[in-house]
Short mmCIF file of C-alpha atoms in Angstrom, two decimals:
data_model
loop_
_atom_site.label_atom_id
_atom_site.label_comp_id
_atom_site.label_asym_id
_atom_site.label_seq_id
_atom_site.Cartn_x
_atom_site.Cartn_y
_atom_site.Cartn_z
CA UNK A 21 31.48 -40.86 -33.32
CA UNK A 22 28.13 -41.30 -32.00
CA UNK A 23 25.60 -38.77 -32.99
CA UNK A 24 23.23 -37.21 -29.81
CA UNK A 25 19.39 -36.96 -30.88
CA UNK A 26 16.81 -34.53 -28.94
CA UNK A 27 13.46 -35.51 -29.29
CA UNK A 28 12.06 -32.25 -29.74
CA UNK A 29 12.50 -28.98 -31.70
CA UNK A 30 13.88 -25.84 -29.84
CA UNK A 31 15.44 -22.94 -30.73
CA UNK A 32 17.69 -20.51 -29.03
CA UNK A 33 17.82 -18.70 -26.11
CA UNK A 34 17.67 -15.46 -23.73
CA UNK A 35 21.22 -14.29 -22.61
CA UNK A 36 21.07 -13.96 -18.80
CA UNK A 37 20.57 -10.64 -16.98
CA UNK A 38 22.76 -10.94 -14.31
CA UNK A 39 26.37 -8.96 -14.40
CA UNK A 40 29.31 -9.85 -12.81
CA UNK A 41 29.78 -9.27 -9.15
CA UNK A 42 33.56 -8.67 -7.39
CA UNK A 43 35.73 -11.45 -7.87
CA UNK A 44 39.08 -12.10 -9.66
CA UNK A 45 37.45 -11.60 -13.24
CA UNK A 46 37.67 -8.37 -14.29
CA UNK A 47 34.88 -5.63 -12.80
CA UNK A 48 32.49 -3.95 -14.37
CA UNK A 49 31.80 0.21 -15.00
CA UNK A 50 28.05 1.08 -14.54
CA UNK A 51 28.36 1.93 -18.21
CA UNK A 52 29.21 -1.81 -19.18
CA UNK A 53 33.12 -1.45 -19.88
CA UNK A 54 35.39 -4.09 -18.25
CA UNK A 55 38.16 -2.60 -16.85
CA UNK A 56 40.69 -3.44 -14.07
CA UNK A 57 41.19 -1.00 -11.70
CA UNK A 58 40.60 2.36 -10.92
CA UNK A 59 43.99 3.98 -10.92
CA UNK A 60 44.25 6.97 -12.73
CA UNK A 61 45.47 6.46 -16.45
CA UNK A 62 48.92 8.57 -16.22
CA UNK A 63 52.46 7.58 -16.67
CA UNK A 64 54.28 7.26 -13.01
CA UNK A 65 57.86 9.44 -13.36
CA UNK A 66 60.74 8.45 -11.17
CA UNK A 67 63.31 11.27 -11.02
CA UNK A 68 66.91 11.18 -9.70
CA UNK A 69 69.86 13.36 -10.02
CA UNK A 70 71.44 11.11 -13.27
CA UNK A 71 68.04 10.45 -15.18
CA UNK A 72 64.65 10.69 -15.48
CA UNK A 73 62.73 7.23 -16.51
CA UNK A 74 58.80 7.33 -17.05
CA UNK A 75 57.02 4.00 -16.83
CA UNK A 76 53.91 3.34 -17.71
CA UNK A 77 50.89 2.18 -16.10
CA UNK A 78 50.66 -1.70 -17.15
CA UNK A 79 46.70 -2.22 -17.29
CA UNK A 80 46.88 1.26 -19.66
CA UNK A 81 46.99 -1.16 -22.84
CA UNK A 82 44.62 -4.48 -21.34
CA UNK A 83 41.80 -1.37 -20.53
CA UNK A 84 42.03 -0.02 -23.76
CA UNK A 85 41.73 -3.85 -25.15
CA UNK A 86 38.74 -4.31 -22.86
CA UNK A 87 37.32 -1.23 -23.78
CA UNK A 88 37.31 -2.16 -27.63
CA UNK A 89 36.06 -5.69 -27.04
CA UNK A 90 32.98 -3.87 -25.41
CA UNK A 91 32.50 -1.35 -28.36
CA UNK A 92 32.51 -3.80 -30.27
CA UNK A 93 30.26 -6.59 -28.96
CA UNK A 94 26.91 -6.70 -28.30
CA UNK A 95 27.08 -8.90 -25.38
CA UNK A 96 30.55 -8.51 -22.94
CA UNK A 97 29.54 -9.90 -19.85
CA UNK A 98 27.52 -13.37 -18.97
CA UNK A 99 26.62 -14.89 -15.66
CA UNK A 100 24.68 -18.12 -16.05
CA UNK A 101 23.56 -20.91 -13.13
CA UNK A 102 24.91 -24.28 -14.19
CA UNK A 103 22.61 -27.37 -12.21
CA UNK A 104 23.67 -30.89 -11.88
CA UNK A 105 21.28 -33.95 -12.10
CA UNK A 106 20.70 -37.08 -10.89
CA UNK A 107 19.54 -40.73 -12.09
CA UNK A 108 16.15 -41.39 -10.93
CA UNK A 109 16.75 -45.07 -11.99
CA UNK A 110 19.68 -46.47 -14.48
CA UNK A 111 19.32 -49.17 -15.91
CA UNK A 112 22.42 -51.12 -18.11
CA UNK A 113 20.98 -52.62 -20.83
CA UNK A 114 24.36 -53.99 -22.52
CA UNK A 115 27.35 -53.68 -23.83
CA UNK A 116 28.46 -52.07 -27.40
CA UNK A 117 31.20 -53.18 -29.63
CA UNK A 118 33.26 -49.68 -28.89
CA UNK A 119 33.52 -50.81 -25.42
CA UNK A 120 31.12 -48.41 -23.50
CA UNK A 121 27.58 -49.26 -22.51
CA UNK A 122 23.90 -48.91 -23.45
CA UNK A 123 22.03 -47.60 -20.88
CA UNK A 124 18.55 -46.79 -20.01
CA UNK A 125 17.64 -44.23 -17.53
CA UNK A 126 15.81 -40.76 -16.55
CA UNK A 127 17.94 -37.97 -15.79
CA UNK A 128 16.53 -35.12 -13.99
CA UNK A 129 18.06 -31.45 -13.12
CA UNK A 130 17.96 -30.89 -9.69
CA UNK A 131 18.46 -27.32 -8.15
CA UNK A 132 22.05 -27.96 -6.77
CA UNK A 133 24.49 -26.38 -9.39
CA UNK A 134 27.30 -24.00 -9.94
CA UNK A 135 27.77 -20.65 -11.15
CA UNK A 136 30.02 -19.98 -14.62
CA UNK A 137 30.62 -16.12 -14.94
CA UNK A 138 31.87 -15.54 -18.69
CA UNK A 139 34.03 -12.06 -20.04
CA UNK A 140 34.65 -11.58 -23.56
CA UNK A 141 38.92 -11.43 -23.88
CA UNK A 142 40.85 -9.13 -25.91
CA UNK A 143 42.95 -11.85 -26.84
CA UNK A 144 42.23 -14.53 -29.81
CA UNK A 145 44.06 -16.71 -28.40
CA UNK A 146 43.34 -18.71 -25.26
CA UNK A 147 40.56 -18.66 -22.53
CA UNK A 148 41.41 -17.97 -19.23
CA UNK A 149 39.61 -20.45 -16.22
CA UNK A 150 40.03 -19.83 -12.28
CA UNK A 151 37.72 -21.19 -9.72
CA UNK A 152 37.15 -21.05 -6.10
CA UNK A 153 38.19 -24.83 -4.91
CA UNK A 154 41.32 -26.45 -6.05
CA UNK A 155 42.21 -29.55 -7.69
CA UNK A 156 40.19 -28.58 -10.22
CA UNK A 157 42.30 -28.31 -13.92
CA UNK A 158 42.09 -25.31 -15.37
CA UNK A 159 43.39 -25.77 -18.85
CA UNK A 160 42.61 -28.34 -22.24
CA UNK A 161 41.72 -31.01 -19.68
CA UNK A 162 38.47 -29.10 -17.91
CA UNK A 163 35.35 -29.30 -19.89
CA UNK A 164 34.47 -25.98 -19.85
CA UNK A 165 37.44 -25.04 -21.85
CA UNK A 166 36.56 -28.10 -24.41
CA UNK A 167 33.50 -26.83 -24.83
CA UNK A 168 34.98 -23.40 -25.77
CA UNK A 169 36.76 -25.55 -28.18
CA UNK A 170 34.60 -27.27 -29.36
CA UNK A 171 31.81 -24.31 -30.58
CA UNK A 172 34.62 -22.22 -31.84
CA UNK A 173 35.65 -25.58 -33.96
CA UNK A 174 32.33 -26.14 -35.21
CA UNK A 175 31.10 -22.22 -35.78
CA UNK A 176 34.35 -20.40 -37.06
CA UNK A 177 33.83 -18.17 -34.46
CA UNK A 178 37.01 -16.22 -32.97
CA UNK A 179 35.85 -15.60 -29.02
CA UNK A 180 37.79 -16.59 -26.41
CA UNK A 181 37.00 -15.80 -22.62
CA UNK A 182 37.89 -14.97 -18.98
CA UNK A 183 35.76 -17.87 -17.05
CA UNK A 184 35.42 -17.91 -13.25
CA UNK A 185 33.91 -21.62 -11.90
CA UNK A 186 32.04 -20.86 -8.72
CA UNK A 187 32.02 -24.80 -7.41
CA UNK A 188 29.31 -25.87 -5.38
CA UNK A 189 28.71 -29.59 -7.24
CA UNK A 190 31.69 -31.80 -5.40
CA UNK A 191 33.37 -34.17 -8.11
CA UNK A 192 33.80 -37.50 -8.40
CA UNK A 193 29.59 -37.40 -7.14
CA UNK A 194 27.76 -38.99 -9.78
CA UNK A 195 25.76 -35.87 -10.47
CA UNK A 196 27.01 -34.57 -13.99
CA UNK A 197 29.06 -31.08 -12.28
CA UNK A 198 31.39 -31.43 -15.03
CA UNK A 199 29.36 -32.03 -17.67
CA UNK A 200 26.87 -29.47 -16.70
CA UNK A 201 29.65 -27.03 -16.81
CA UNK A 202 30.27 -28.05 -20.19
CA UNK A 203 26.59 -27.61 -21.88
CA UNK A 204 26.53 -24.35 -19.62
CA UNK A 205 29.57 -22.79 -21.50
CA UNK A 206 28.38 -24.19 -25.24
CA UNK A 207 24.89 -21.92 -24.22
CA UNK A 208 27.15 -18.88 -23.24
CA UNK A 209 29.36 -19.09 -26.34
CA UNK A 210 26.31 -19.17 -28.85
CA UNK A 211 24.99 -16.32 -26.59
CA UNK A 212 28.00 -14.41 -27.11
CA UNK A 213 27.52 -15.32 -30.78
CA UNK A 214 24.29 -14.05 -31.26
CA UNK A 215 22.77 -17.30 -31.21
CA UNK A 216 24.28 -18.50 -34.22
CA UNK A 217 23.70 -22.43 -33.46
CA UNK A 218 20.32 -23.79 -32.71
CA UNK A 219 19.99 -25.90 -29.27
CA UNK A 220 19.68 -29.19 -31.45
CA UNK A 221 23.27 -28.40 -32.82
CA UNK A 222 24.53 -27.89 -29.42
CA UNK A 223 23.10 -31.15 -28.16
CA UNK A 224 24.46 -32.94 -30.84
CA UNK A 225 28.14 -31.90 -30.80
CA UNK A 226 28.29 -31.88 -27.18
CA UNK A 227 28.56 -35.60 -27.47
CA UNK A 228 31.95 -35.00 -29.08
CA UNK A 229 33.15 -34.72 -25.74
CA UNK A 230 31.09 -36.46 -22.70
CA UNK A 231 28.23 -38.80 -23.01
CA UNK A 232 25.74 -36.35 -20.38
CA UNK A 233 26.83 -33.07 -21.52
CA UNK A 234 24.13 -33.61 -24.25
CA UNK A 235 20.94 -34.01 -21.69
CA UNK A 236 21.17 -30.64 -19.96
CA UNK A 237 19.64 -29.52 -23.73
CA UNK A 238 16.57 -31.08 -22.40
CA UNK A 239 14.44 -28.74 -20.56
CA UNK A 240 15.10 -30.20 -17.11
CA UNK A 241 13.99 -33.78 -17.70
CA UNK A 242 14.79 -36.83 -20.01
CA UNK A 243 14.53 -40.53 -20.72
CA UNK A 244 18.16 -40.82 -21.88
CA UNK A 245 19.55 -43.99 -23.91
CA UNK A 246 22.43 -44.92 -25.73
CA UNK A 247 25.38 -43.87 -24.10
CA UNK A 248 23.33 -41.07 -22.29
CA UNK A 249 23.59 -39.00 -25.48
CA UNK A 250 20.34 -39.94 -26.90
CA UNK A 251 18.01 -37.65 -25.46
CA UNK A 252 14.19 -37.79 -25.27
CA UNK A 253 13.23 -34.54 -23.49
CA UNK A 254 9.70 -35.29 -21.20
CA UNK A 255 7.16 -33.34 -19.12
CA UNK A 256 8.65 -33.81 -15.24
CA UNK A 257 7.06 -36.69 -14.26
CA UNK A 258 7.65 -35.71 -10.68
CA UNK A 259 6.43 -32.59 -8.80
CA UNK A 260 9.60 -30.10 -8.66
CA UNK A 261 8.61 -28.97 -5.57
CA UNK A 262 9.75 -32.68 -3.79
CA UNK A 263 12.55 -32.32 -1.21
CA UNK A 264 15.74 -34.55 -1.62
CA UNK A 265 18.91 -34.54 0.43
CA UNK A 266 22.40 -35.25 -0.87
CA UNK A 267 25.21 -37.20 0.90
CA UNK A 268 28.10 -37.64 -0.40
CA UNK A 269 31.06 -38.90 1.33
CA UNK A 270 34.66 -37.81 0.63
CA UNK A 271 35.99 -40.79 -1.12
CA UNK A 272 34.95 -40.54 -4.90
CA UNK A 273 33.91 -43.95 -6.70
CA UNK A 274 36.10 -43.65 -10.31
CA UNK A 275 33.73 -44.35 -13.01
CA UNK A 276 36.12 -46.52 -14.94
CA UNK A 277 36.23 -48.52 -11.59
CA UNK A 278 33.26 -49.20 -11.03
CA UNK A 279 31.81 -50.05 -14.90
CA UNK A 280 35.49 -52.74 -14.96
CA UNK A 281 33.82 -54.53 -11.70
CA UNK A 282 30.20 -54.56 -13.83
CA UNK A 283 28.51 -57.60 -14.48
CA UNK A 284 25.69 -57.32 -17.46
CA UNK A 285 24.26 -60.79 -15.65
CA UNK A 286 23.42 -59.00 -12.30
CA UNK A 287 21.96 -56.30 -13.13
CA UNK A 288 17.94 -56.14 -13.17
CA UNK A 289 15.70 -57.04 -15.64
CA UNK A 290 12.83 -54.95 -15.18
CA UNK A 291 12.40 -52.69 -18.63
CA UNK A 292 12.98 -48.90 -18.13
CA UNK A 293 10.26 -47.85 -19.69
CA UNK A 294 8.27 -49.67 -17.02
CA UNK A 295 10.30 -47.87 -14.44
CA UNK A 296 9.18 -44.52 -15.57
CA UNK A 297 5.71 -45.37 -16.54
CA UNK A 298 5.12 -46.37 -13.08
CA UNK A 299 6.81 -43.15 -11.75
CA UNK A 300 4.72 -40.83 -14.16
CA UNK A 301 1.82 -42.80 -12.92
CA UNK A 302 2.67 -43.10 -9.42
CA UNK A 303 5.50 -41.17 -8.38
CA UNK A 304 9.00 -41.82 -6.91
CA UNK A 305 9.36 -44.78 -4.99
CA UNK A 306 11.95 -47.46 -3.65
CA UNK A 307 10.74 -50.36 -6.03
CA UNK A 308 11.45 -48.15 -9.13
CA UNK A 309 15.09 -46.56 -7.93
CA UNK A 310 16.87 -48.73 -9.61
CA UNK A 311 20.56 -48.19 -10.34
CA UNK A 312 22.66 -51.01 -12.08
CA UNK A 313 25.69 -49.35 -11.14
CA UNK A 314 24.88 -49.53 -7.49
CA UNK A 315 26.84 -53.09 -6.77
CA UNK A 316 30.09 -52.27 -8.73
CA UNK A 317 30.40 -48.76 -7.25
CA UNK A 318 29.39 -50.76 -3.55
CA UNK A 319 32.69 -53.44 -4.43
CA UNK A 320 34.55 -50.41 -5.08
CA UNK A 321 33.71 -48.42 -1.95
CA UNK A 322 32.34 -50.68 0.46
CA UNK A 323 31.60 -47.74 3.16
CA UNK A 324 28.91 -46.43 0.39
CA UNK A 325 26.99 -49.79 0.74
CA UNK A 326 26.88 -49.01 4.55
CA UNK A 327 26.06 -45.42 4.08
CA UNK A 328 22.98 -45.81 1.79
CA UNK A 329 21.85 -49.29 4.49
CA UNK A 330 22.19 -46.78 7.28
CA UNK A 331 20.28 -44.26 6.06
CA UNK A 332 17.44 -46.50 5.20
CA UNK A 333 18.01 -47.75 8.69
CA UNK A 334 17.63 -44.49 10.27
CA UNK A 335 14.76 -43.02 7.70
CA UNK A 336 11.61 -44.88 9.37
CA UNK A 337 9.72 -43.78 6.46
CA UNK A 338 11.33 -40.32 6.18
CA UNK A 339 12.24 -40.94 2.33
CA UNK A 340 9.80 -42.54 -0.11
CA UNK A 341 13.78 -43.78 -1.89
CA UNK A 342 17.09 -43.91 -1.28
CA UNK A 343 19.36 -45.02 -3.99
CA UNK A 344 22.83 -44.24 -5.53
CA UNK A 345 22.99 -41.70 -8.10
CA UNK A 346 25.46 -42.30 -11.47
CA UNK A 347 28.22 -43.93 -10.90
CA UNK A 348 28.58 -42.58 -7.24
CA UNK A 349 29.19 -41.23 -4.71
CA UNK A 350 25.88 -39.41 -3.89
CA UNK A 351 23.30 -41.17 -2.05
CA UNK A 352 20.46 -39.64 -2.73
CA UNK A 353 17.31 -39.56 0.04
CA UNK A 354 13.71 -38.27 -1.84
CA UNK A 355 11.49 -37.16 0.29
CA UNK A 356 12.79 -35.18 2.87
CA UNK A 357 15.70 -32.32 2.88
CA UNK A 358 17.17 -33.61 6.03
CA UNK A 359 19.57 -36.10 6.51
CA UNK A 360 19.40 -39.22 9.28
CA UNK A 361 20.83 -37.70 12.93
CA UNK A 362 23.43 -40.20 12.71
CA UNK A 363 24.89 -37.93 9.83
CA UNK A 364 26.04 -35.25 12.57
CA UNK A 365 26.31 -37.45 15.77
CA UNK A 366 28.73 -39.96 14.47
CA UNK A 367 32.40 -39.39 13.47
CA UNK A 368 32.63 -41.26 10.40
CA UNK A 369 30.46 -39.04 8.97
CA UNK A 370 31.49 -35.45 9.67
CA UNK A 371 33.08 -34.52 6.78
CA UNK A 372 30.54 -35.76 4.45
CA UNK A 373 28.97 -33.40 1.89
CA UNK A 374 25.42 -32.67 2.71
CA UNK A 375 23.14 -30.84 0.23
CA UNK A 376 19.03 -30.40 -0.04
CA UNK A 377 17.86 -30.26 -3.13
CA UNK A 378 14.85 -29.93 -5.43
CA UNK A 379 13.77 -30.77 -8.88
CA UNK A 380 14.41 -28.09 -11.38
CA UNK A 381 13.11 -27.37 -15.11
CA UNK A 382 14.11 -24.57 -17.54
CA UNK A 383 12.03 -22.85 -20.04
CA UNK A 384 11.75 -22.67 -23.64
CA UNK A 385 14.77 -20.56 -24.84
CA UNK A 386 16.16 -20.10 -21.93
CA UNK A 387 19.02 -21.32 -19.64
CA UNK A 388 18.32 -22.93 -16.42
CA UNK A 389 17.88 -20.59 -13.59
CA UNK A 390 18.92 -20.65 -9.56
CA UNK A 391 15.98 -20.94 -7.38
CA UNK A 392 15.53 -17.53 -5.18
CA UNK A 393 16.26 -19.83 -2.20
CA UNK A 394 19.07 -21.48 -3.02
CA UNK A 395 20.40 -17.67 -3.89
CA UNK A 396 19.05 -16.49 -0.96
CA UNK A 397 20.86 -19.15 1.55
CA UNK A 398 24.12 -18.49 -1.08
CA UNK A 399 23.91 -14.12 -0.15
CA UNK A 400 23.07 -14.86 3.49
CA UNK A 401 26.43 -17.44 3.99
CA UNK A 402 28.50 -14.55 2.10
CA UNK A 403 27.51 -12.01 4.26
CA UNK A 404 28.03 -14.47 7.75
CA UNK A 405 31.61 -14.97 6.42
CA UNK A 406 31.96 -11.50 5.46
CA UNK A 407 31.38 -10.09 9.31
CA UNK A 408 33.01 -13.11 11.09
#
């Protein structure tokens, strides 16, 4: 098994201050207990002429669980953001002997993520996962339960947890949603730990189960080779404070599809480190977006190719790029937070994702945190729904 490498020494981090808000994990006392409702702990009688049965409430014994794990535990209760990325360029640079490929490219966090609430469980057992879209698996095969896994594997560690996945990241997008969740719940469980693992181990066995999990250990961004598991964590060589936009279309473009239609002999042969010389030097621009993925992905779903000409069409120097991000399906427009008219006028187009984004860092020790604004928007859309 490969072996992930960060390029920099950091150790580990600030648990999150934010407590759980109402949802189907269980609420939370003022005092910090986890309980599940507020019914009044006393056995319910049922009397009739023949017998008298008592039957007992059936959350009396899960409180009292709940209530121990909190006694117990220094931390109960964990509510972290969880960003996705994109590619600024990707290069290919060729193909390995285990069948995957080398690759060449800077990853960047960008502010559009998720949000992973974490509860210690009484049991020692098995993790519990719901989330607020379906289709998503919610057992072995989602990556936030691997993860779980895979720390308890490596640290001897006995936690297991209630997890609620508030998706905001579409899948099948090119933009590392899954993977972020992953690297998100390795930082709660050595959290919940008491830090136990430094942030190099994490990086490193994170590879164990996806090639990007390991680059959200970066702080933000990273000139990523190997299979994308070699990280060298980097300064932002772009101002976080330029707008993108995000459009993604409904069909997804399967990664295995699109890497069986790649051709190393097509691809470009400019040297990455070139690429993000000239964008440390220079900035973002359409000459250095390069993705080596984009042709593949296009054969797979030709509408994509049309999407990303049409918005380059339609941009009249609204983005300074506009360029595929991963393996698809995001195009990705920098420069602007607003997408081409067309977008909303024309009927192919109206149930595309559309997202406006901005580049995001964390600091030292510390998780990656939501931007105020993208919270903000989040509480105001809540509370629109809630008095509709």
């Amino acid at each position: 098994m490969a072996t992930a490498h960060l390029l920099c020494n950091n150790h580990i981090f600030n648990p999150s201050r934010h407590s759980f808000s109402k949802s189907n994990l269980p609420s939370t006392r003022p005092s910090g207990s986890v309980y599940f409702n507020q019914r009044q702990r006393v056995p319910l009688v049922k009397a009739t002429k023949k017998q008298l049965e008592i039957v007992y409430d059936p959350d009396e014994r899960l409180n009292k669980l709940a209530d121990d794990v909190d006694k117990n535990a220094p931390l109960s209760r964990l509510t972290l953001f969880s960003p996705c990325k994109i590619n600024v360029f990707l290069r290919i640079t060729s193909k390995r002997e285990d069948g995957y490929h080398d690759l060449a490219s800077l990853f960047h966090v960008i502010s559009l993520g998720d949000t992973i609430k974490f509860s210690l469980s009484p049991s020692k057992s098995k993790d519990r996962l719901s989330t607020n879209v379906s289709g998503v698996p919610l057992d072995e095969r989602n990556l936030v339960i691997k993860a779980l896994n895979l720390y308890r594997k490596k640290t001897g560690t006995d936690n297991f947890f209630w997890i609620h996945l508030d998706k905001k990241v579409p899948t099948g997008a090119g933009l590392g949603g899954g993977s972020s969740n992953a690297a998100t719940a390795l930082w709660a469980a050595n959290q919940f730990s008491g830090g136990i693992a430094t942030e190099n181990d994490l990086l490193e066995w994170s590879s164990e189960i996806g090639s990007d999990i390991s680059f959200f250990f970066s702080h933000g961004a990273a000139y990523c080779t190997g299979r994308g598991e070699i990280v060298q964590d980097i300064p932002s060589p772009v101002p976080l404070d330029i707008p993108m936009v995000l459009i993604k279309p409904q069909e997804a473009c399967p990664t295995g599809e699109v890497y069986k239609r790649f051709r190393l002999d097509q691809t470009s042969q400019v040297d990455p480190l070139t690429l993000l010389e000239k964008i440390s030097n220079s900035g973002i621009s359409q000459d250095v977006c390069i993705n080596d993925l984009e042709p593949p992905a296009f054969e797979v779903l030709p509408s994509l190719k049309r999407l990303k000409q049409r918005i380059m069409a339609a941009s009249r120097g609204q983005y300074d790029a506009v360029f595929m991000s991963g393996s698809g399906s995001t195009i990705v427009g920098i420069g602007s937070p607003d997408p081409p008219q067309f977008i909303y006028d024309d009927e192919d187009y109206k149930d595309v994702f559309i997202s406006e984004a901005n580049f995001l860092t964390r600091e030292p020790n510390q998780w990656y945190k939501e931007p105020a604004s993208t919270a903000a928007c989040d509480a105001t859309s809540e509370f629109s729904l809630s008095t509709e």
